Short mmCIF file of N, CA, C and O and ligand atoms in Angstrom, two decimals:
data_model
loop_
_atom_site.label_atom_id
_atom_site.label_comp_id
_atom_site.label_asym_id
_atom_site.label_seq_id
_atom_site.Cartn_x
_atom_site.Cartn_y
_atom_site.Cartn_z
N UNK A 1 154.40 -222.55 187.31
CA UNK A 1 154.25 -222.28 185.87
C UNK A 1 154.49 -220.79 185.58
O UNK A 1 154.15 -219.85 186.30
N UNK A 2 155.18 -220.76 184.29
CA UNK A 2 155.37 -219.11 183.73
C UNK A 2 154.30 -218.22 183.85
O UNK A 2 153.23 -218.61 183.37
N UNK A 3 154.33 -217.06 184.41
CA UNK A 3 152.97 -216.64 184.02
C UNK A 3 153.20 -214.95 182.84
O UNK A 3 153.61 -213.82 183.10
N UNK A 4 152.74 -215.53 181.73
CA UNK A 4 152.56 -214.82 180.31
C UNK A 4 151.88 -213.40 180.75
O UNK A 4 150.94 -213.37 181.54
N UNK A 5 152.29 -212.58 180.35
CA UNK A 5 151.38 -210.77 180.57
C UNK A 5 151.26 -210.58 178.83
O UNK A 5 152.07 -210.65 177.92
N UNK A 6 149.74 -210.31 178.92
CA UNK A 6 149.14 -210.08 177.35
C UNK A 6 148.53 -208.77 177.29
O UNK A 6 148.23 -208.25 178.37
N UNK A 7 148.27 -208.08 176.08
CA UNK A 7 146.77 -207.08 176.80
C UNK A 7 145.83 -207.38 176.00
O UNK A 7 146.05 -208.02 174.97
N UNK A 8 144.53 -206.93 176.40
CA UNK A 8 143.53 -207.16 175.95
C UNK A 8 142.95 -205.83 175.02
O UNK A 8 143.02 -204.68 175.45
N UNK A 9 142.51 -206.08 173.99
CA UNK A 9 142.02 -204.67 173.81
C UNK A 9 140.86 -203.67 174.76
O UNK A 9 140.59 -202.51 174.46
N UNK A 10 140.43 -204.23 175.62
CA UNK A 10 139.41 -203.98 176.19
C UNK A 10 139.40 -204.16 177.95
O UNK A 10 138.51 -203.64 178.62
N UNK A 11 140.39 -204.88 178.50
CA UNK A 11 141.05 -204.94 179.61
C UNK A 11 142.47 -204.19 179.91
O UNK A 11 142.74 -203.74 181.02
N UNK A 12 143.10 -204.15 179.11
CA UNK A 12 144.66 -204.12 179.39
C UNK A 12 144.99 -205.38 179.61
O UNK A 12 144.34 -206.39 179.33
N UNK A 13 146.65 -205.23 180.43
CA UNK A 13 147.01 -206.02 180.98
C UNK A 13 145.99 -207.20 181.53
O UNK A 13 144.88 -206.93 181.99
N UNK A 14 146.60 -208.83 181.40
CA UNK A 14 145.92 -209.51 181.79
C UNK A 14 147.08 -210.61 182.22
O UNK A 14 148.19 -210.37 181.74
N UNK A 15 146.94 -211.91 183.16
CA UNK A 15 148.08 -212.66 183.21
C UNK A 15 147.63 -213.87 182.81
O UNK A 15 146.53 -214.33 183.10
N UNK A 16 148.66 -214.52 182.01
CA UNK A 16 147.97 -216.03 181.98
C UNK A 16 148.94 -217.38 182.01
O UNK A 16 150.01 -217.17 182.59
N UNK A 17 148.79 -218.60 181.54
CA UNK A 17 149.58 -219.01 181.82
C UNK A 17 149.80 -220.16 180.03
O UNK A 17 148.99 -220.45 179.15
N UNK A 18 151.22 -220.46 180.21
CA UNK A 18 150.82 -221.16 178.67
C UNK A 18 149.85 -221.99 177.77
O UNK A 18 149.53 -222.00 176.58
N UNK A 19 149.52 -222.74 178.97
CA UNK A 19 148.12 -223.15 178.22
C UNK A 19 147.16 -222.41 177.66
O UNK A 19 146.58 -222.65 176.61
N UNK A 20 146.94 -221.14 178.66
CA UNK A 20 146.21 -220.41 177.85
C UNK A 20 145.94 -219.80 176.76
O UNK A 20 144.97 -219.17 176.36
N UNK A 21 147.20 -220.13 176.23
CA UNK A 21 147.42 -219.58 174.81
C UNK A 21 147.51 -220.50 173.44
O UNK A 21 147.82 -221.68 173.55
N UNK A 22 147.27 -220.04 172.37
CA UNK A 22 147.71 -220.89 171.25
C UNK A 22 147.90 -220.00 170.14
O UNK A 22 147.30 -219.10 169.57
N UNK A 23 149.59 -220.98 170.02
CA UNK A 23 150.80 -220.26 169.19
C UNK A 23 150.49 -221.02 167.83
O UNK A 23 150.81 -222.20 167.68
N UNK A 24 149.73 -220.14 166.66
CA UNK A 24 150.29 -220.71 165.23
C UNK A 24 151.26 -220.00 164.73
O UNK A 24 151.57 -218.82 164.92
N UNK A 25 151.85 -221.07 163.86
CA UNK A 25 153.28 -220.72 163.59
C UNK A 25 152.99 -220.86 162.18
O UNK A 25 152.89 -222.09 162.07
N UNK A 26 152.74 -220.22 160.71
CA UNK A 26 152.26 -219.83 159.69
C UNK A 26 153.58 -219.91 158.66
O UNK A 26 154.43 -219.03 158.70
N UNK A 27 153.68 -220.89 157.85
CA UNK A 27 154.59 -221.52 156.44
C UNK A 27 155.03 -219.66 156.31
O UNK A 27 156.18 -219.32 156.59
N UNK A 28 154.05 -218.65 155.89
CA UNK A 28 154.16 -217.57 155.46
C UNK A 28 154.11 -216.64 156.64
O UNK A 28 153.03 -216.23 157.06
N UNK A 29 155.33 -216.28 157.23
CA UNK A 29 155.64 -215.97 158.75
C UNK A 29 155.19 -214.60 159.27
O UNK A 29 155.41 -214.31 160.45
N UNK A 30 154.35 -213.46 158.17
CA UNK A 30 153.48 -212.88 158.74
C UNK A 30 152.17 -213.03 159.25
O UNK A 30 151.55 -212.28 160.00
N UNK A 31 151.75 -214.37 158.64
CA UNK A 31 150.46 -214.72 159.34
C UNK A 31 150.37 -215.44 160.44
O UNK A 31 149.36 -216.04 160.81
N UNK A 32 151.28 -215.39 160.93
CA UNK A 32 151.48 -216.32 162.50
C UNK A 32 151.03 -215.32 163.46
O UNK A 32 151.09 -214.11 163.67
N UNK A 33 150.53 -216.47 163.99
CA UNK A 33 149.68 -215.64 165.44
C UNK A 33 149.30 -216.32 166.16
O UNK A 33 149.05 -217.50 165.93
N UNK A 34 149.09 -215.55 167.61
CA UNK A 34 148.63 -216.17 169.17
C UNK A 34 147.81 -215.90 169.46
O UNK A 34 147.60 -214.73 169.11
N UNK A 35 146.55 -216.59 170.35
CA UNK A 35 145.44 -216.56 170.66
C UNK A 35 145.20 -217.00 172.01
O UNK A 35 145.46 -218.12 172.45
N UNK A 36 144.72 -216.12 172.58
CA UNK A 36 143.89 -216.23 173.86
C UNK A 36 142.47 -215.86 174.41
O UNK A 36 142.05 -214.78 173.99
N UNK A 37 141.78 -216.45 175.13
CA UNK A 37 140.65 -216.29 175.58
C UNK A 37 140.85 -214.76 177.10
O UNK A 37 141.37 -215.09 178.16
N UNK A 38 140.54 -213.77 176.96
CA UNK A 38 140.55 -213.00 177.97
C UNK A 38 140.17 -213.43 179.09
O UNK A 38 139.04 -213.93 178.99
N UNK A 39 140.87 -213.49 180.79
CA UNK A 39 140.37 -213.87 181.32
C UNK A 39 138.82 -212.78 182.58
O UNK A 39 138.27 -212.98 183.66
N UNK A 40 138.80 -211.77 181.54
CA UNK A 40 137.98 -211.06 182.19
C UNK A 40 136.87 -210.62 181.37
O UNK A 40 135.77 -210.79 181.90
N UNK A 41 136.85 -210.12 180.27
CA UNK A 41 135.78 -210.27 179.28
C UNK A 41 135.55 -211.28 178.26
O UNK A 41 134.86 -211.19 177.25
N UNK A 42 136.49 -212.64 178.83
CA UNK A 42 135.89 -214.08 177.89
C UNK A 42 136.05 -213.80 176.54
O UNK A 42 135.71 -214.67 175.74
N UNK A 43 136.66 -212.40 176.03
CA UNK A 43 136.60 -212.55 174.54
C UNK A 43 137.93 -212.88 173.49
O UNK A 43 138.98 -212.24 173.60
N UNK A 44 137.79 -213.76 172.65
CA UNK A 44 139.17 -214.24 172.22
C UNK A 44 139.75 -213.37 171.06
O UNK A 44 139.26 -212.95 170.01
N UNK A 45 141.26 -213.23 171.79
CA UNK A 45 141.76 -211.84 171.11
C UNK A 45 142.62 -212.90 170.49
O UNK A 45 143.00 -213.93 171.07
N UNK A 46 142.90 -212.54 169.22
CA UNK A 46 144.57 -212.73 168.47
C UNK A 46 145.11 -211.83 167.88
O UNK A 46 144.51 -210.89 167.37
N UNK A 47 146.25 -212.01 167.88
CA UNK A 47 147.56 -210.96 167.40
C UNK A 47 148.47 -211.81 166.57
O UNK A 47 148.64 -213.02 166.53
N UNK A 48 149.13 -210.58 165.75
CA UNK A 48 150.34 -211.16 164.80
C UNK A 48 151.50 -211.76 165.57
O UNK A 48 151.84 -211.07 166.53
N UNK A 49 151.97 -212.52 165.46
CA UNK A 49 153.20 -213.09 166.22
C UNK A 49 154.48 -213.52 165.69
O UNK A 49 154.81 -214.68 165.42
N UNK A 50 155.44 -212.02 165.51
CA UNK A 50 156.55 -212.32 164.96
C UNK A 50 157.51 -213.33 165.64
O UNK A 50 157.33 -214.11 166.58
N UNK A 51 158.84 -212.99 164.67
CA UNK A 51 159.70 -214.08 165.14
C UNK A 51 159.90 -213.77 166.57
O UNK A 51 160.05 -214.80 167.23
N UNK A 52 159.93 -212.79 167.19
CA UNK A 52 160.52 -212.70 168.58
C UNK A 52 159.55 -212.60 169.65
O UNK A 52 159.81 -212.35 170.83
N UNK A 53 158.47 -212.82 169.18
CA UNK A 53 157.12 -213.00 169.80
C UNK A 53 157.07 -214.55 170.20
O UNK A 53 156.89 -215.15 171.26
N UNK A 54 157.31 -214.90 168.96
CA UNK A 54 157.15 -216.60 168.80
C UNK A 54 158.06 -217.23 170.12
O UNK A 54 157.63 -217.87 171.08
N UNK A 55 159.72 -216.75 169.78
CA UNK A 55 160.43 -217.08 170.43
C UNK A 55 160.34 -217.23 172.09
O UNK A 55 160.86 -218.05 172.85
N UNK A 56 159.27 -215.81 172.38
CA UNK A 56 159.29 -215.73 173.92
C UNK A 56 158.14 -216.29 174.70
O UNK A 56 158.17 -216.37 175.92
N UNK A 57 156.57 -216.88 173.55
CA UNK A 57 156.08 -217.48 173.75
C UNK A 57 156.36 -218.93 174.35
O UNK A 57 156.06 -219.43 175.43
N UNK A 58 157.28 -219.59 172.88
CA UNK A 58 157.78 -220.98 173.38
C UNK A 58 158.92 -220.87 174.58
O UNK A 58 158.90 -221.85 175.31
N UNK A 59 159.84 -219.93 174.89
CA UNK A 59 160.72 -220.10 176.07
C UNK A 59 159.62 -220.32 177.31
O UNK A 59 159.85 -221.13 178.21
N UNK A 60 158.53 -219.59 177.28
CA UNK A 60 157.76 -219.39 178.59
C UNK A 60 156.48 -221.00 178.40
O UNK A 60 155.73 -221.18 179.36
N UNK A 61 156.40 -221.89 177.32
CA UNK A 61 156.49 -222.39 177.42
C UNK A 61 155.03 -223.26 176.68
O UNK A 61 154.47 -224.31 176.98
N UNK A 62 154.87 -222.54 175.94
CA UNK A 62 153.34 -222.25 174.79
C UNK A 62 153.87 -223.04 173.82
O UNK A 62 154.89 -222.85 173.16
N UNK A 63 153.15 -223.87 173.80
CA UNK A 63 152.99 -225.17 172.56
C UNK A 63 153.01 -224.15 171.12
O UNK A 63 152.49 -223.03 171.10
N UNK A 64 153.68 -224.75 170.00
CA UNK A 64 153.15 -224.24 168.62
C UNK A 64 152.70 -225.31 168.04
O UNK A 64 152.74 -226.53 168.18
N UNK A 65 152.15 -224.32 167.19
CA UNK A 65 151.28 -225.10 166.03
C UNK A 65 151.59 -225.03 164.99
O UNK A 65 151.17 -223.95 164.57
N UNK A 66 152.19 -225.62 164.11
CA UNK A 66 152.68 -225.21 162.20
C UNK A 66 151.45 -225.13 161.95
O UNK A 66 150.63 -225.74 162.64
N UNK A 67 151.10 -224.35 160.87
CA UNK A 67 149.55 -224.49 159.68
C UNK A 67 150.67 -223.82 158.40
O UNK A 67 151.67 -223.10 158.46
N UNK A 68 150.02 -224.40 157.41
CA UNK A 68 150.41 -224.16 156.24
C UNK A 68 149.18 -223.15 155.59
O UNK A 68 148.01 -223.40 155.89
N UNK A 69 149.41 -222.27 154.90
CA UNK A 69 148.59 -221.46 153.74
C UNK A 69 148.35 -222.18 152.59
O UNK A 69 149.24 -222.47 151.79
N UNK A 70 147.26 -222.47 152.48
CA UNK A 70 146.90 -223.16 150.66
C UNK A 70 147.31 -222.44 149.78
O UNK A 70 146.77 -221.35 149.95
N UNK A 71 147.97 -222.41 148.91
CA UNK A 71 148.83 -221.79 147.80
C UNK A 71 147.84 -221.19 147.06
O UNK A 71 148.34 -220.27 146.41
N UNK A 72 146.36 -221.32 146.81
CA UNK A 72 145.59 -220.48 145.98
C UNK A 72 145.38 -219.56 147.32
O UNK A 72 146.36 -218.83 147.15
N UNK A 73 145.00 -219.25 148.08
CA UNK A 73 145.22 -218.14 149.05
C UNK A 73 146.28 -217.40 148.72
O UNK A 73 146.21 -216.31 149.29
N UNK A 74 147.15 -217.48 148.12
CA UNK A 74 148.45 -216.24 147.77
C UNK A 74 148.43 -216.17 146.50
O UNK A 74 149.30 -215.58 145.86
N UNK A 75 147.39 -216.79 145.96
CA UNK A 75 147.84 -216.06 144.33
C UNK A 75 147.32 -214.91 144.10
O UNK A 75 146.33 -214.61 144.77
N UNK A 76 147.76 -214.11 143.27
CA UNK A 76 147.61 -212.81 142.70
C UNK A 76 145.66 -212.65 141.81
O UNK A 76 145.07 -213.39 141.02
N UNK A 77 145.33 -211.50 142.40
CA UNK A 77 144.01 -211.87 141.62
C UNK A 77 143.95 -210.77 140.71
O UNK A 77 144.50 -209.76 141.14
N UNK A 78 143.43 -210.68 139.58
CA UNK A 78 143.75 -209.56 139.08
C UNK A 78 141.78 -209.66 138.32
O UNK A 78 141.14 -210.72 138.32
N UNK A 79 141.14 -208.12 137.71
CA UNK A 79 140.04 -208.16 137.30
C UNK A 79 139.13 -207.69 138.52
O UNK A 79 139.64 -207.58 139.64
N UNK A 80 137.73 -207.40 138.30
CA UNK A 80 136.94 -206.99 139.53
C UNK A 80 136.51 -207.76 140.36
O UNK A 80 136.43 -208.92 139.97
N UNK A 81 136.12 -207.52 141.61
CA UNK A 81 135.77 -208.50 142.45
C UNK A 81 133.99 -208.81 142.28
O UNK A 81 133.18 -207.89 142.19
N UNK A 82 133.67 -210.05 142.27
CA UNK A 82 131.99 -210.09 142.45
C UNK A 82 131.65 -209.35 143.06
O UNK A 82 132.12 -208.88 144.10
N UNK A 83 130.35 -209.04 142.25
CA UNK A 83 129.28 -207.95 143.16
C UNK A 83 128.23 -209.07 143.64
O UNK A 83 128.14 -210.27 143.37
N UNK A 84 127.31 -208.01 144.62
CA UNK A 84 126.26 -208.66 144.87
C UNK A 84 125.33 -209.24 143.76
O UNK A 84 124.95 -210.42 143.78
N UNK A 85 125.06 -208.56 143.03
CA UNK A 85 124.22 -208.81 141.48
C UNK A 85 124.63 -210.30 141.27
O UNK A 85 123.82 -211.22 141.34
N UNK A 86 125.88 -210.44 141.03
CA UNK A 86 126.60 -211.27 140.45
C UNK A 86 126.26 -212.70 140.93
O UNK A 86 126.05 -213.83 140.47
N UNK A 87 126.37 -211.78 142.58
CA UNK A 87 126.17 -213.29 143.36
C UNK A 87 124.59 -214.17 143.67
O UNK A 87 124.41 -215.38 143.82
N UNK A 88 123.53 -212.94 143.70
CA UNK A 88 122.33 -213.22 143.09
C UNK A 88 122.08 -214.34 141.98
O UNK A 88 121.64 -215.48 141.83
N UNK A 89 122.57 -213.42 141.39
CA UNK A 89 122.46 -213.91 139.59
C UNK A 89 123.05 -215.55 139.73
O UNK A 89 122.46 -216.48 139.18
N UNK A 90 124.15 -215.72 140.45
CA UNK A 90 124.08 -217.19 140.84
C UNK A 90 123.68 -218.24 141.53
O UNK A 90 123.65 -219.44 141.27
N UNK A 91 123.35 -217.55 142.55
CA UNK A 91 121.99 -218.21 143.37
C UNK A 91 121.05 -218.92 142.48
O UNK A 91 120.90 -220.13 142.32
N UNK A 92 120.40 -217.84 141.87
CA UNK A 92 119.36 -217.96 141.15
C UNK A 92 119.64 -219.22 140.40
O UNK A 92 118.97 -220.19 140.74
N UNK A 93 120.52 -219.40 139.42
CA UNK A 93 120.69 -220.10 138.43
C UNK A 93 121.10 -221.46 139.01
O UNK A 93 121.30 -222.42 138.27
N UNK A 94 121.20 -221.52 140.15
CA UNK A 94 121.42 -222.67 140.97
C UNK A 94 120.08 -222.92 141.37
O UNK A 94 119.74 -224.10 141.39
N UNK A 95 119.58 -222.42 141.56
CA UNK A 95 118.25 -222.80 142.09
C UNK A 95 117.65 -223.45 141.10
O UNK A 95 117.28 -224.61 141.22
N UNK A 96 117.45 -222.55 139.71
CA UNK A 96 116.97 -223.10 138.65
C UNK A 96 117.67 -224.23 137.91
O UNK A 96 117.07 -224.99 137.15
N UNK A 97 119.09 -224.32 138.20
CA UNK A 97 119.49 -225.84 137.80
C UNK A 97 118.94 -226.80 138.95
O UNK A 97 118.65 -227.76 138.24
N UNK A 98 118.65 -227.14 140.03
CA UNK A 98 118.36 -227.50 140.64
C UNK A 98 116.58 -228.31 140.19
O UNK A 98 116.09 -229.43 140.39
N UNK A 99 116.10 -227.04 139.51
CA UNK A 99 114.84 -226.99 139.50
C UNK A 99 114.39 -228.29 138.09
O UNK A 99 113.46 -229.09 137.99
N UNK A 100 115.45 -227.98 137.27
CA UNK A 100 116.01 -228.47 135.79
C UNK A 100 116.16 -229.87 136.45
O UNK A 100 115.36 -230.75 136.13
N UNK A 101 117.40 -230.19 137.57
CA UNK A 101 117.75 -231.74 138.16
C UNK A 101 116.55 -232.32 138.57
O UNK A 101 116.43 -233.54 138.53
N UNK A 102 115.22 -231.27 139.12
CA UNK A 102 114.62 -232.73 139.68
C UNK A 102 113.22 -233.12 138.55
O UNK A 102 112.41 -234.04 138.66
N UNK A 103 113.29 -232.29 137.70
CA UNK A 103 112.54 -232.61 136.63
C UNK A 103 113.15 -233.29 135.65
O UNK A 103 112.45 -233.39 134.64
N UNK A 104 113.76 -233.57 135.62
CA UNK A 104 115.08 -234.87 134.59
C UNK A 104 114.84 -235.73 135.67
O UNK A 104 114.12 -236.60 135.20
N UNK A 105 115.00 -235.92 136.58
CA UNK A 105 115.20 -237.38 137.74
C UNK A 105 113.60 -237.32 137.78
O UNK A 105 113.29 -238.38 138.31
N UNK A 106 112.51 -236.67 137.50
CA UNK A 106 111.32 -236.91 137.36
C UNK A 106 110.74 -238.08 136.25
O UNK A 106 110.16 -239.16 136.36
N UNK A 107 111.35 -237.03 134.84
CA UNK A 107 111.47 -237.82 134.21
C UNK A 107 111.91 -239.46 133.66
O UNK A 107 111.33 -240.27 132.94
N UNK A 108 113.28 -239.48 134.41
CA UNK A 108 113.86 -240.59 133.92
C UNK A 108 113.00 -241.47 134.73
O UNK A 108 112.86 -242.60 134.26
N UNK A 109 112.19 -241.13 136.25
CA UNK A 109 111.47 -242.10 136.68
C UNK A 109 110.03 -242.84 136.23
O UNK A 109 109.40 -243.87 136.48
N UNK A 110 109.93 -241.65 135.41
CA UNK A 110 108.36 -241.71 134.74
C UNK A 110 108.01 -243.17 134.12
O UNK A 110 106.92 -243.38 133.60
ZN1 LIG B 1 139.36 -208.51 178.06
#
C-alpha cells in the first residue's frame, strides 16, 4: 500500500496510509478538505484540499467523499450579528412561552 507523508501541526512529518485519511470533496471547491487522525498525538488534523491536493490524494489511493454546502450557508448576511443580550432575551422568552404552554394544556385539562 501507498504510504501518504502528511504533517502534523504538532509532530511534523508523519506516514500513513490511505485509509487513514478522509478526502471531502466540497460542491464549493475551497471548502474541500482531508482529514486524518495523527498517528502520534491521536489528534485529528484537517486541511484545505485543493485541486492538486485532491488529485494526489486519490492517485495514492484515498477514497472521496462529495458533500454539498446548504445554500443558506452562502448567503450574504447583511445587519448586526446577535449579541449575547439578545440571545438571553430569547432564552428567556422561551422559557416563558413554555411556561404559558403548560398552563393552557393545564387548563384545557381542567
Ligand atoms: Zn501529531
Amino acid at each position: 500500500m501507498t504510504t501518504i507523508k502528511a504533517t502534523c501541526p504538532t509532530c511534523g512529518e508523519v506516514e500513513l496510509t490511505a485509509d487513514d485519511l478522509t478526502l471531502m470533496v466540497c460542491s464549493q471547491a475551497p471548502l474541500s478538505y482531508y482529514a486524518f487522525r495523527c498517528p502520534r498525538c491521536i489528534e485529528e488534523i484537517r486541511k484545505p484540499a485543493d485541486d492538486h491536493i485532491i488529485s494526489l490524494l486519490v492517485s495514492g489511493g484515498v477514497r472521496a467523499t462529495n458533500w454539498n454546502i446548504p445554500a443558506e450557508a452562502l448567503e450574504s448576511h447583511d445587519g448586526l450579528s446577535i449579541s449575547y443580550d439578545e440571545l438571553l432575551d430569547f432564552a428567556l422568552a422561551i422559557e416563558r412561552t413554555d411556561y404559558l404552554a403548560a398552563l393552557a394544556d393545564h387548563a384545557f385539562r381542567a
